[in-house]
Amino acid sequence: MATPMLRWCCPGRRWIFAGIGGGSRHGRGVPTGSTSSGKKGQSSVAQQPLITAQKPRKGEREWAAVVGLEIHAQIASNSKLFSGSQVDFAAPPNSLVSFFDASLPGTLPVLNRRCVEAAVMTGLALDCHINRKSLFDRKHYFYADLPAGYQITQQRLPIAVNGSLAYSVCVGKRWSQMVTRTVGVKQIQLEQDSGKSLHDNLRSQTLIDLNRAGVGLLEVVLEPDMSCGEEAAAAVRELQLILQALGTSQANMAEGQLRVDANISVHHPGEPLGVRTEVKNLNSARFLAKAIDYEIQRQISELENGGKILNETRSFDYKLGCTVPMRDKEGKQDYRFMPEPNLPPLLLYDSGSLPTGADPQQVIDIDQLRERLPELPRVTREKLVRQYGMLPEHSFALLNEVGLLEFFQNVIKETRAEPKKVTSWVLNTFLGFLKQQNLAVSESPVTPSALAELLDLLDRKAISSSAAKQAQCVKTRKNSILIKGGLPPHLQPHLTVSGGRKVPGTQRTLTNKHPEG
């Protein structure tokens, strides 16, 4: 068969496949007898760039891709879901393991109130229906890092259902071409995490760390309403911001606090959905987008070459940029779901149904949690655009970087400079400096007070913009910031020399009024 070529048009949700120099064949996948060639580096279209197409040409066949997500967010709680063990990412291996976490006989689960509240608040923020009664189940599977041989989850009746998540995605190369889309939230359920397997290739052995075993998770299941990696990544980023705003999860993907499983299938428009594959444990929005787009291309290529798609679980090899098979996909019958006998139904109340004389520590009031909901990222972005006249893309940039919005607002409070100038300096000069130094906003040696003072100097025309940008700030002792570099003579008199000794050469010390330095 001639070399295939794939064109992609995410905004219209269409994948167009053309066989160059010959006709194309379509084979629908079934779970048995597959001739799938999903091996590393063997896809004929895997490494080709995606090209936006406006109209299908003669002989091209259209494909539709369907993407659904299962997102696991670690709940921000001091203790685990069913035990009093502490939660600490950096703790030594197996130092935070209770008898229940290790599944010793005779131990019983005790539900963590904080985790239930986090699930309810997340459900309310995503416009879900909160079930007044939810149930716990056992999901059986056997791995070394799951000592009980089952996971306690919510299969039959989860805590929240039928919500929605609005997110913004670019349909072109410009921010002005951004559109808002909505993906359905099928359900939100509470479940416990497993431990961690540490593979020692030198000694050919696997070590087990149970610190993570039993940590509370929110599983947010999104409906298959998306069609490409860019949409999925945008939805995950928005959910990440919501969880962080609520305080229900730190959602740090680098630390495994937010992990995503993607379910992907392709089909011809108007025909039944194709066989799906699941790409597991994606811990980066960028890798999520790449894995989904690769898997869509792989499935189309496989079907056009007469192959079949296996209903299987795959992983993403970020070094090779492709997905690789892991195992056959389990069905519900493989997990042998059964009711959890050691946990009664979880009952929630609202103001109208709250039992008279009930112990506030033993009941959860949904209306009370609703009142505690903070401002959500979408509302914050709208307020920034309206209040400061900034472009929508600038509002997204301020919220996407942890701590940057608070930094910006503190600078605004302390300077007379126009908001547009402050926005430009924070997003371009300040954020560029942090990226160059590989620093987080919380680690910045430049405080809002220092930047506000610099902007005031610019506003009074005491210094020029080019002179101000030559100032590179590094943290020094106590409450001082060291300004390094060959500053022009007219800039130096405006810097306040603090304390003790004078710094040699062209370096001087700028007083830092911020108590945290």
Short mmCIF file of C-alpha atoms in Angstrom, two decimals:
data_model
loop_
_atom_site.label_atom_id
_atom_site.label_comp_id
_atom_site.label_asym_id
_atom_site.label_seq_id
_atom_site.Cartn_x
_atom_site.Cartn_y
_atom_site.Cartn_z
CA MET A 1 0.00 0.00 0.00
CA ALA A 2 1.19 3.53 -0.70
CA THR A 3 2.58 5.63 2.12
CA PRO A 4 -0.34 7.08 4.10
CA MET A 5 -0.65 10.72 5.00
CA LEU A 6 -2.69 12.14 7.87
CA ARG A 7 -4.14 15.61 7.98
CA TRP A 8 -5.63 17.00 11.15
CA CYS A 9 -8.23 19.65 11.76
CA CYS A 10 -8.99 19.76 15.47
CA PRO A 11 -11.35 22.79 15.40
CA GLY A 12 -13.77 20.92 13.15
CA ARG A 13 -13.18 17.67 15.06
CA ARG A 14 -12.23 15.79 11.88
CA TRP A 15 -9.28 13.58 11.06
CA ILE A 16 -8.78 13.15 7.33
CA PHE A 17 -6.80 10.21 6.02
CA ALA A 18 -5.57 9.86 2.45
CA GLY A 19 -3.91 6.89 0.77
CA ILE A 20 -1.47 8.34 -1.76
CA GLY A 21 -1.58 6.50 -5.06
CA GLY A 22 -4.23 3.98 -4.12
CA GLY A 23 -7.56 3.31 -2.47
CA SER A 24 -8.00 2.81 1.27
CA ARG A 25 -9.51 -0.02 3.24
CA HIS A 26 -11.23 0.14 6.59
CA GLY A 27 -11.23 -2.66 9.11
CA ARG A 28 -13.08 -2.27 12.39
CA GLY A 29 -11.18 -3.58 15.37
CA VAL A 30 -12.35 -6.40 17.64
CA PRO A 31 -10.72 -7.59 20.84
CA THR A 32 -9.54 -10.90 19.35
CA GLY A 33 -7.38 -11.95 16.44
CA SER A 34 -5.75 -8.56 15.98
CA THR A 35 -2.76 -8.11 13.73
CA SER A 36 -1.88 -4.85 15.44
CA SER A 37 1.67 -3.68 14.88
CA GLY A 38 1.73 -1.19 17.73
CA LYS A 39 5.47 -1.48 18.41
CA LYS A 40 7.95 1.24 19.12
CA GLY A 41 8.83 3.33 16.11
CA GLN A 42 6.92 1.17 13.59
CA SER A 43 3.96 3.40 12.81
CA SER A 44 4.26 4.84 9.32
CA VAL A 45 2.64 8.12 10.38
CA ALA A 46 3.77 8.39 13.99
CA GLN A 47 6.53 10.93 13.51
CA GLN A 48 4.88 13.01 10.80
CA PRO A 49 3.76 16.53 11.75
CA LEU A 50 0.09 17.30 12.00
CA ILE A 51 -1.13 19.49 9.14
CA THR A 52 -4.31 21.50 9.37
CA ALA A 53 -6.71 20.81 6.51
CA GLN A 54 -9.72 22.92 5.60
CA LYS A 55 -11.47 20.59 3.16
CA PRO A 56 -11.03 16.90 2.31
CA ARG A 57 -9.62 16.33 -1.13
CA LYS A 58 -10.89 13.82 -3.61
CA GLY A 59 -10.29 10.27 -2.44
CA GLU A 60 -9.68 11.20 1.17
CA ARG A 61 -11.64 9.51 3.93
CA GLU A 62 -12.77 11.31 7.01
CA TRP A 63 -12.19 9.99 10.51
CA ALA A 64 -13.59 11.17 13.80
CA ALA A 65 -11.60 10.71 16.98
CA VAL A 66 -13.23 10.28 20.40
CA VAL A 67 -11.31 11.03 23.60
CA GLY A 68 -12.43 10.56 27.20
CA LEU A 69 -10.37 11.09 30.33
CA GLU A 70 -10.10 9.58 33.80
CA ILE A 71 -8.27 12.02 36.07
CA HIS A 72 -6.90 10.99 39.46
CA ALA A 73 -6.21 13.90 41.81
CA GLN A 74 -4.54 13.39 45.17
CA ILE A 75 -6.64 15.05 47.87
CA ALA A 76 -4.87 17.73 49.91
CA SER A 77 -5.24 16.16 53.33
CA ASN A 78 -2.89 15.64 56.26
CA SER A 79 -3.86 11.98 56.59
CA LYS A 80 -4.92 9.14 54.32
CA LEU A 81 -8.43 8.25 53.21
CA PHE A 82 -9.08 5.39 55.67
CA SER A 83 -6.21 5.63 58.18
CA GLY A 84 -4.47 8.21 60.33
CA SER A 85 -1.12 7.86 58.54
CA GLN A 86 0.46 11.15 57.53
CA VAL A 87 0.75 12.16 53.87
CA ASP A 88 4.18 13.47 52.88
CA PHE A 89 5.65 13.29 49.37
CA ALA A 90 9.29 13.46 50.47
CA ALA A 91 9.17 11.01 53.41
CA PRO A 92 11.62 8.05 53.50
CA PRO A 93 10.21 4.84 51.96
CA ASN A 94 7.73 2.92 54.14
CA SER A 95 7.93 5.45 56.98
CA LEU A 96 4.25 6.47 56.80
CA VAL A 97 2.47 3.11 56.81
CA SER A 98 -0.22 2.12 59.33
CA PHE A 99 -1.41 -1.41 60.03
CA PHE A 100 -4.44 -0.76 57.81
CA ASP A 101 -2.25 0.54 54.95
CA ALA A 102 -0.25 -2.69 55.12
CA SER A 103 -3.52 -4.71 55.19
CA LEU A 104 -2.77 -6.53 58.41
CA PRO A 105 -5.65 -8.80 59.55
CA GLY A 106 -8.19 -7.25 61.88
CA THR A 107 -7.72 -3.64 60.75
CA LEU A 108 -10.74 -1.59 59.69
CA PRO A 109 -11.15 1.57 57.57
CA VAL A 110 -12.19 4.88 59.15
CA LEU A 111 -13.35 7.48 56.61
CA ASN A 112 -11.49 10.82 56.50
CA ARG A 113 -13.95 13.76 56.77
CA ARG A 114 -11.59 16.14 54.94
CA CYS A 115 -11.55 13.86 51.88
CA VAL A 116 -15.34 13.76 51.74
CA GLU A 117 -15.54 17.55 51.95
CA ALA A 118 -12.96 17.86 49.16
CA ALA A 119 -15.04 15.58 46.92
CA VAL A 120 -18.23 17.53 47.60
CA MET A 121 -16.58 20.91 46.96
CA THR A 122 -15.08 19.65 43.70
CA GLY A 123 -18.47 18.33 42.62
CA LEU A 124 -20.15 21.65 43.40
CA ALA A 125 -17.49 23.59 41.48
CA LEU A 126 -18.11 21.35 38.44
CA ASP A 127 -21.92 21.75 38.63
CA CYS A 128 -22.41 18.12 39.58
CA HIS A 129 -25.38 16.58 41.32
CA ILE A 130 -24.22 15.56 44.80
CA ASN A 131 -25.68 12.21 45.79
CA ARG A 132 -27.12 12.28 49.30
CA LYS A 133 -26.24 8.61 49.56
CA SER A 134 -23.13 7.01 48.06
CA LEU A 135 -21.56 3.57 48.44
CA PHE A 136 -18.09 2.05 48.67
CA ASP A 137 -16.96 -1.02 46.73
CA ARG A 138 -13.98 -3.31 46.47
CA LYS A 139 -12.19 -3.42 43.12
CA HIS A 140 -9.98 -6.51 42.97
CA TYR A 141 -6.67 -6.66 41.14
CA PHE A 142 -3.29 -8.05 42.10
CA TYR A 143 -0.11 -6.00 42.17
CA ALA A 144 2.72 -6.06 44.68
CA ASP A 145 2.03 -2.43 45.65
CA LEU A 146 -1.61 -3.21 46.54
CA PRO A 147 -1.20 -5.38 49.66
CA ALA A 148 -4.92 -6.06 50.22
CA GLY A 149 -5.43 -7.32 46.67
CA TYR A 150 -8.27 -4.83 46.20
CA GLN A 151 -8.87 -1.08 46.11
CA ILE A 152 -11.72 0.62 47.97
CA THR A 153 -13.53 2.84 45.46
CA GLN A 154 -17.07 3.92 44.49
CA GLN A 155 -18.31 1.91 41.53
CA ARG A 156 -22.08 1.55 41.96
CA LEU A 157 -23.03 4.94 43.41
CA PRO A 158 -20.33 7.66 43.43
CA ILE A 159 -20.45 10.85 45.48
CA ALA A 160 -21.14 13.21 42.52
CA VAL A 161 -22.49 12.77 38.97
CA ASN A 162 -23.60 14.67 35.86
CA GLY A 163 -21.48 17.82 35.87
CA SER A 164 -19.65 19.89 33.29
CA LEU A 165 -16.23 21.48 32.82
CA ALA A 166 -15.82 24.55 30.59
CA TYR A 167 -12.37 25.13 29.12
CA SER A 168 -10.83 27.36 26.46
CA VAL A 169 -8.82 26.14 23.49
CA CYS A 170 -7.24 27.88 20.50
CA VAL A 171 -8.66 26.91 17.11
CA GLY A 172 -5.87 28.74 15.29
CA LYS A 173 -2.47 30.26 15.88
CA ARG A 174 -3.76 33.42 17.56
CA TRP A 175 -5.24 33.95 20.99
CA SER A 176 -8.11 35.84 19.38
CA GLN A 177 -9.16 32.50 17.86
CA MET A 178 -9.76 30.98 21.29
CA VAL A 179 -13.15 29.34 21.85
CA THR A 180 -14.83 27.97 24.96
CA ARG A 181 -15.93 24.35 24.95
CA THR A 182 -17.60 22.15 27.53
CA VAL A 183 -16.93 18.53 28.44
CA GLY A 184 -19.35 16.53 30.53
CA VAL A 185 -18.31 15.22 33.93
CA LYS A 186 -19.73 11.72 34.23
CA GLN A 187 -18.86 11.22 37.89
CA ILE A 188 -16.53 12.04 40.76
CA GLN A 189 -15.65 9.23 43.14
CA LEU A 190 -13.52 8.73 46.22
CA GLU A 191 -10.92 5.98 46.20
CA GLN A 192 -7.63 5.02 47.79
CA ASP A 193 -4.27 5.11 46.02
CA SER A 194 -1.92 2.15 45.69
CA GLY A 195 1.72 2.02 46.75
CA LYS A 196 4.69 2.63 44.50
CA SER A 197 6.92 0.08 42.79
CA LEU A 198 10.58 1.04 42.50
CA HIS A 199 12.37 -0.97 39.82
CA ASP A 200 16.08 -1.61 40.42
CA ASN A 201 17.43 -2.70 37.04
CA LEU A 202 20.99 -3.16 38.31
CA ARG A 203 19.93 -5.80 40.83
CA SER A 204 16.99 -7.05 38.74
CA GLN A 205 14.54 -6.51 41.58
CA THR A 206 11.50 -4.41 42.42
CA LEU A 207 11.16 -2.62 45.76
CA ILE A 208 7.81 -1.57 47.23
CA ASP A 209 7.13 1.75 48.97
CA LEU A 210 3.74 1.82 50.74
CA ASN A 211 3.86 5.48 51.80
CA ARG A 212 1.37 6.32 49.05
CA ALA A 213 -0.86 3.30 49.77
CA GLY A 214 -4.22 4.51 51.05
CA VAL A 215 -3.78 8.18 50.14
CA GLY A 216 -7.13 9.72 49.22
CA LEU A 217 -7.88 10.25 45.52
CA LEU A 218 -10.59 12.02 43.60
CA GLU A 219 -11.29 10.25 40.33
CA VAL A 220 -12.92 12.69 37.91
CA VAL A 221 -14.34 10.85 34.90
CA LEU A 222 -14.90 13.07 31.85
CA GLU A 223 -17.30 12.07 29.09
CA PRO A 224 -15.83 11.23 25.66
CA ASP A 225 -16.64 14.70 24.32
CA MET A 226 -13.15 15.62 23.07
CA SER A 227 -11.45 14.86 19.79
CA CYS A 228 -7.73 15.66 20.05
CA GLY A 229 -4.81 16.04 22.41
CA GLU A 230 -4.98 19.83 22.51
CA GLU A 231 -8.55 19.79 23.80
CA ALA A 232 -7.74 17.16 26.42
CA ALA A 233 -4.70 19.08 27.66
CA ALA A 234 -6.72 22.31 27.91
CA ALA A 235 -9.45 20.56 29.92
CA VAL A 236 -6.90 19.05 32.30
CA ARG A 237 -5.17 22.41 32.82
CA GLU A 238 -8.50 24.04 33.64
CA LEU A 239 -9.40 21.28 36.10
CA GLN A 240 -5.96 21.64 37.66
CA LEU A 241 -6.57 25.36 38.26
CA ILE A 242 -10.01 24.65 39.75
CA LEU A 243 -8.63 22.05 42.17
CA GLN A 244 -5.88 24.44 43.26
CA ALA A 245 -8.33 27.30 43.73
CA LEU A 246 -10.58 25.09 45.85
CA GLY A 247 -7.64 23.77 47.86
CA THR A 248 -8.93 20.23 47.36
CA SER A 249 -5.70 19.15 45.64
CA GLN A 250 -2.31 20.70 45.00
CA ALA A 251 -2.56 18.98 41.59
CA ASN A 252 1.21 18.99 41.06
CA MET A 253 1.66 16.66 38.09
CA ALA A 254 5.44 16.46 38.57
CA GLU A 255 4.88 14.91 42.02
CA GLY A 256 2.17 12.53 40.81
CA GLN A 257 -0.65 14.46 42.49
CA LEU A 258 -2.55 14.59 39.19
CA ARG A 259 -2.44 11.59 36.85
CA VAL A 260 -4.49 11.09 33.71
CA ASP A 261 -5.69 8.01 31.83
CA ALA A 262 -6.89 8.70 28.27
CA ASN A 263 -9.41 6.53 26.41
CA ILE A 264 -9.12 6.92 22.63
CA SER A 265 -10.92 5.52 19.62
CA VAL A 266 -11.51 6.45 15.97
CA HIS A 267 -14.39 5.82 13.58
CA HIS A 268 -15.92 7.10 10.37
CA PRO A 269 -18.53 9.82 10.99
CA GLY A 270 -22.00 8.32 11.08
CA GLU A 271 -20.72 4.85 11.96
CA PRO A 272 -20.55 3.14 15.39
CA LEU A 273 -17.66 4.06 17.67
CA GLY A 274 -14.45 2.13 17.24
CA VAL A 275 -12.60 -0.08 19.72
CA ARG A 276 -10.86 2.06 22.32
CA THR A 277 -7.45 1.85 23.87
CA GLU A 278 -6.43 3.33 27.22
CA VAL A 279 -3.16 5.19 27.70
CA LYS A 280 -2.28 5.06 31.40
CA ASN A 281 -0.58 7.31 33.94
CA LEU A 282 0.15 10.48 31.98
CA ASN A 283 1.65 13.03 34.36
CA SER A 284 2.14 16.02 32.06
CA ALA A 285 -0.35 18.03 30.01
CA ARG A 286 2.18 18.22 27.18
CA PHE A 287 2.72 14.45 27.17
CA LEU A 288 -1.04 13.92 27.39
CA ALA A 289 -1.56 15.89 24.17
CA LYS A 290 1.28 14.08 22.41
CA ALA A 291 0.13 10.63 23.53
CA ILE A 292 -3.45 11.20 22.38
CA ASP A 293 -2.48 12.61 18.98
CA TYR A 294 0.00 9.78 18.43
CA GLU A 295 -2.56 7.14 19.39
CA ILE A 296 -5.17 8.62 17.03
CA GLN A 297 -2.69 8.50 14.16
CA ARG A 298 -1.61 4.96 15.07
CA GLN A 299 -5.18 3.65 15.11
CA ILE A 300 -6.07 5.26 11.78
CA SER A 301 -2.90 3.91 10.19
CA GLU A 302 -3.61 0.43 11.58
CA LEU A 303 -7.17 0.34 10.29
CA GLU A 304 -6.27 1.74 6.88
CA ASN A 305 -3.66 -0.98 6.52
CA GLY A 306 -6.26 -3.66 7.16
CA GLY A 307 -5.38 -4.25 10.81
CA LYS A 308 -7.56 -4.29 13.90
CA ILE A 309 -7.44 -2.32 17.14
CA LEU A 310 -7.06 -4.23 20.38
CA ASN A 311 -9.01 -3.20 23.45
CA GLU A 312 -5.80 -2.83 25.43
CA THR A 313 -3.93 -0.69 27.94
CA ARG A 314 -0.89 1.21 26.65
CA SER A 315 1.73 3.52 28.09
CA PHE A 316 3.41 6.56 26.57
CA ASP A 317 7.17 6.46 25.97
CA TYR A 318 8.04 10.16 26.09
CA LYS A 319 11.58 9.54 24.82
CA LEU A 320 10.35 7.85 21.64
CA GLY A 321 7.17 9.92 21.44
CA CYS A 322 4.92 6.90 20.97
CA THR A 323 2.56 4.62 22.89
CA VAL A 324 3.55 1.01 23.62
CA PRO A 325 1.38 -1.97 24.67
CA MET A 326 1.21 -2.89 28.37
CA ARG A 327 -1.54 -5.50 28.76
CA ASP A 328 -5.03 -6.47 27.63
CA LYS A 329 -7.74 -4.18 28.98
CA GLU A 330 -9.61 -5.60 31.95
CA GLY A 331 -13.38 -5.59 31.99
CA LYS A 332 -15.69 -5.01 34.96
CA GLN A 333 -16.00 -8.76 35.45
CA ASP A 334 -12.21 -9.03 35.84
CA TYR A 335 -12.25 -6.66 38.81
CA ARG A 336 -14.95 -8.68 40.64
CA PHE A 337 -16.57 -5.60 42.15
CA MET A 338 -18.36 -6.22 45.45
CA PRO A 339 -19.79 -3.97 48.19
CA GLU A 340 -17.25 -2.94 50.82
CA PRO A 341 -18.53 -4.76 53.95
CA ASN A 342 -16.61 -2.60 56.44
CA LEU A 343 -18.02 0.78 55.38
CA PRO A 344 -21.68 1.82 55.68
CA PRO A 345 -23.32 4.07 53.07
CA LEU A 346 -22.01 7.63 53.06
CA LEU A 347 -24.89 9.99 53.87
CA LEU A 348 -24.78 13.73 53.14
CA TYR A 349 -27.26 16.43 54.09
CA ASP A 350 -28.37 19.92 53.16
CA SER A 351 -29.78 22.63 55.41
CA GLY A 352 -33.32 21.28 55.03
CA SER A 353 -32.53 17.65 55.80
CA LEU A 354 -29.97 18.09 58.57
CA PRO A 355 -30.97 15.87 61.54
CA THR A 356 -32.01 17.77 64.66
CA GLY A 357 -29.28 17.78 67.28
CA ALA A 358 -26.77 16.11 64.97
CA ASP A 359 -23.09 16.31 65.89
CA PRO A 360 -21.49 18.76 63.39
CA GLN A 361 -18.37 16.56 63.37
CA GLN A 362 -20.37 13.53 62.26
CA VAL A 363 -22.43 15.05 59.43
CA ILE A 364 -21.57 17.03 56.31
CA ASP A 365 -23.78 19.93 55.22
CA ILE A 366 -23.63 20.42 51.44
CA ASP A 367 -25.06 23.95 51.61
CA GLN A 368 -22.40 24.96 54.12
CA LEU A 369 -19.67 23.74 51.77
CA ARG A 370 -21.30 25.58 48.89
CA GLU A 371 -20.95 28.83 50.81
CA ARG A 372 -17.23 28.16 51.25
CA LEU A 373 -16.54 27.85 47.53
CA PRO A 374 -13.93 30.40 46.42
CA GLU A 375 -13.89 32.34 43.17
CA LEU A 376 -13.21 29.96 40.29
CA PRO A 377 -10.49 30.60 37.67
CA ARG A 378 -12.96 31.40 34.89
CA VAL A 379 -14.52 34.18 36.98
CA THR A 380 -11.10 35.47 38.02
CA ARG A 381 -9.97 35.76 34.40
CA GLU A 382 -13.11 37.67 33.46
CA LYS A 383 -12.56 40.11 36.34
CA LEU A 384 -8.92 40.68 35.36
CA VAL A 385 -9.90 41.54 31.79
CA ARG A 386 -12.69 43.82 32.97
CA GLN A 387 -10.80 45.52 35.83
CA TYR A 388 -7.38 46.04 34.25
CA GLY A 389 -8.24 46.06 30.56
CA MET A 390 -5.76 43.27 29.85
CA LEU A 391 -6.00 40.86 26.95
CA PRO A 392 -7.63 37.48 27.63
CA GLU A 393 -4.35 35.67 26.95
CA HIS A 394 -2.67 37.70 29.68
CA SER A 395 -5.31 36.62 32.19
CA PHE A 396 -4.66 32.99 31.28
CA ALA A 397 -0.90 33.46 31.69
CA LEU A 398 -1.31 35.02 35.15
CA LEU A 399 -3.37 32.10 36.42
CA ASN A 400 -1.41 29.30 34.74
CA GLU A 401 1.73 30.01 36.79
CA VAL A 402 1.32 29.17 40.47
CA GLY A 403 1.59 32.29 42.63
CA LEU A 404 1.92 34.71 39.71
CA LEU A 405 -1.54 36.27 40.10
CA GLU A 406 -0.90 37.06 43.77
CA PHE A 407 2.48 38.55 42.85
CA PHE A 408 0.85 40.71 40.16
CA GLN A 409 -1.87 41.95 42.52
CA ASN A 410 0.68 42.85 45.18
CA VAL A 411 2.70 44.87 42.66
CA ILE A 412 -0.47 46.68 41.55
CA LYS A 413 -1.17 47.68 45.16
CA GLU A 414 2.27 49.22 45.68
CA THR A 415 2.96 51.04 42.41
CA ARG A 416 1.57 54.06 40.59
CA ALA A 417 2.37 52.52 37.21
CA GLU A 418 -0.48 51.71 34.83
CA PRO A 419 -1.87 48.15 35.05
CA LYS A 420 -0.92 47.47 31.41
CA LYS A 421 2.71 48.32 32.15
CA VAL A 422 2.67 46.16 35.28
CA THR A 423 1.17 43.29 33.27
CA SER A 424 3.90 43.61 30.64
CA TRP A 425 6.70 43.65 33.20
CA VAL A 426 5.33 40.75 35.23
CA LEU A 427 4.62 38.50 32.24
CA ASN A 428 7.63 39.37 30.12
CA THR A 429 10.55 40.65 32.18
CA PHE A 430 9.84 39.09 35.58
CA LEU A 431 8.50 35.75 34.37
CA GLY A 432 11.24 35.55 31.75
CA PHE A 433 13.84 36.05 34.49
CA LEU A 434 12.31 33.21 36.54
CA LYS A 435 12.25 30.87 33.55
CA GLN A 436 15.87 31.71 32.77
CA GLN A 437 16.88 30.94 36.37
CA ASN A 438 14.56 27.89 36.54
CA LEU A 439 12.77 29.32 39.57
CA ALA A 440 9.17 29.15 40.76
CA VAL A 441 7.37 32.35 41.71
CA SER A 442 7.60 31.36 45.38
CA GLU A 443 11.40 31.10 45.00
CA SER A 444 11.83 34.48 43.35
CA PRO A 445 14.47 36.78 44.84
CA VAL A 446 12.47 39.71 43.43
CA THR A 447 9.63 40.72 45.71
CA PRO A 448 6.49 42.62 44.65
CA SER A 449 7.75 45.62 46.64
CA ALA A 450 11.06 45.68 44.78
CA LEU A 451 9.42 45.46 41.38
CA ALA A 452 6.84 48.11 42.36
CA GLU A 453 9.67 50.46 43.42
CA LEU A 454 11.43 49.89 40.11
CA LEU A 455 8.23 50.60 38.16
CA ASP A 456 7.73 53.81 40.14
CA LEU A 457 11.21 54.93 39.08
CA LEU A 458 10.24 54.21 35.49
CA ASP A 459 6.96 56.06 35.91
CA ARG A 460 8.79 59.16 37.17
CA LYS A 461 11.24 58.79 34.28
CA ALA A 462 14.09 58.64 36.78
CA ILE A 463 15.46 55.70 34.82
CA SER A 464 14.87 54.37 31.33
CA SER A 465 13.22 51.07 30.50
CA SER A 466 16.42 49.68 28.99
CA ALA A 467 18.36 50.62 32.13
CA ALA A 468 15.80 48.93 34.39
CA LYS A 469 15.98 45.72 32.38
CA GLN A 470 19.74 45.56 32.94
CA ALA A 471 19.12 44.99 36.66
CA GLN A 472 19.44 41.31 37.48
CA CYS A 473 18.34 40.52 41.01
CA VAL A 474 19.72 37.76 43.20
CA LYS A 475 18.87 37.09 46.80
CA THR A 476 21.28 38.11 49.57
CA ARG A 477 21.19 37.95 53.33
CA LYS A 478 18.16 39.02 55.35
CA ASN A 479 16.12 41.79 53.73
CA SER A 480 18.36 42.83 50.85
CA ILE A 481 18.40 42.22 47.12
CA LEU A 482 21.66 42.48 45.26
CA ILE A 483 21.50 44.30 41.93
CA LYS A 484 24.21 42.95 39.64
CA GLY A 485 25.47 44.11 36.28
CA GLY A 486 26.86 47.29 34.83
CA LEU A 487 24.10 49.70 35.82
CA PRO A 488 24.26 53.19 34.31
CA PRO A 489 25.48 55.92 36.70
CA HIS A 490 22.11 57.70 36.63
CA LEU A 491 20.41 54.56 37.99
CA GLN A 492 22.72 53.96 40.94
CA PRO A 493 21.79 57.05 43.04
CA HIS A 494 18.20 55.83 43.19
CA LEU A 495 19.15 52.56 44.88
CA THR A 496 19.10 52.56 48.67
CA VAL A 497 22.26 51.16 50.23
CA SER A 498 21.30 48.96 53.16
CA GLY A 499 23.21 48.19 56.33
CA GLY A 500 26.85 47.27 56.87
CA ARG A 501 29.26 46.92 54.07
CA LYS A 502 29.36 48.27 50.57
CA VAL A 503 29.49 45.78 47.73
CA PRO A 504 32.59 46.23 45.54
CA GLY A 505 32.56 47.15 41.87
CA THR A 506 29.29 47.87 40.13
CA GLN A 507 27.17 45.98 42.63
CA ARG A 508 24.97 47.77 45.11
CA THR A 509 22.28 46.64 47.51
CA LEU A 510 18.62 47.56 47.15
CA THR A 511 16.61 47.57 50.35
CA ASN A 512 13.95 44.89 50.33
CA LYS A 513 10.91 46.02 52.31
CA HIS A 514 9.23 42.62 52.11
CA PRO A 515 9.72 40.80 55.44
CA GLU A 516 10.06 37.40 53.76
CA GLY A 517 12.92 38.46 51.49
#
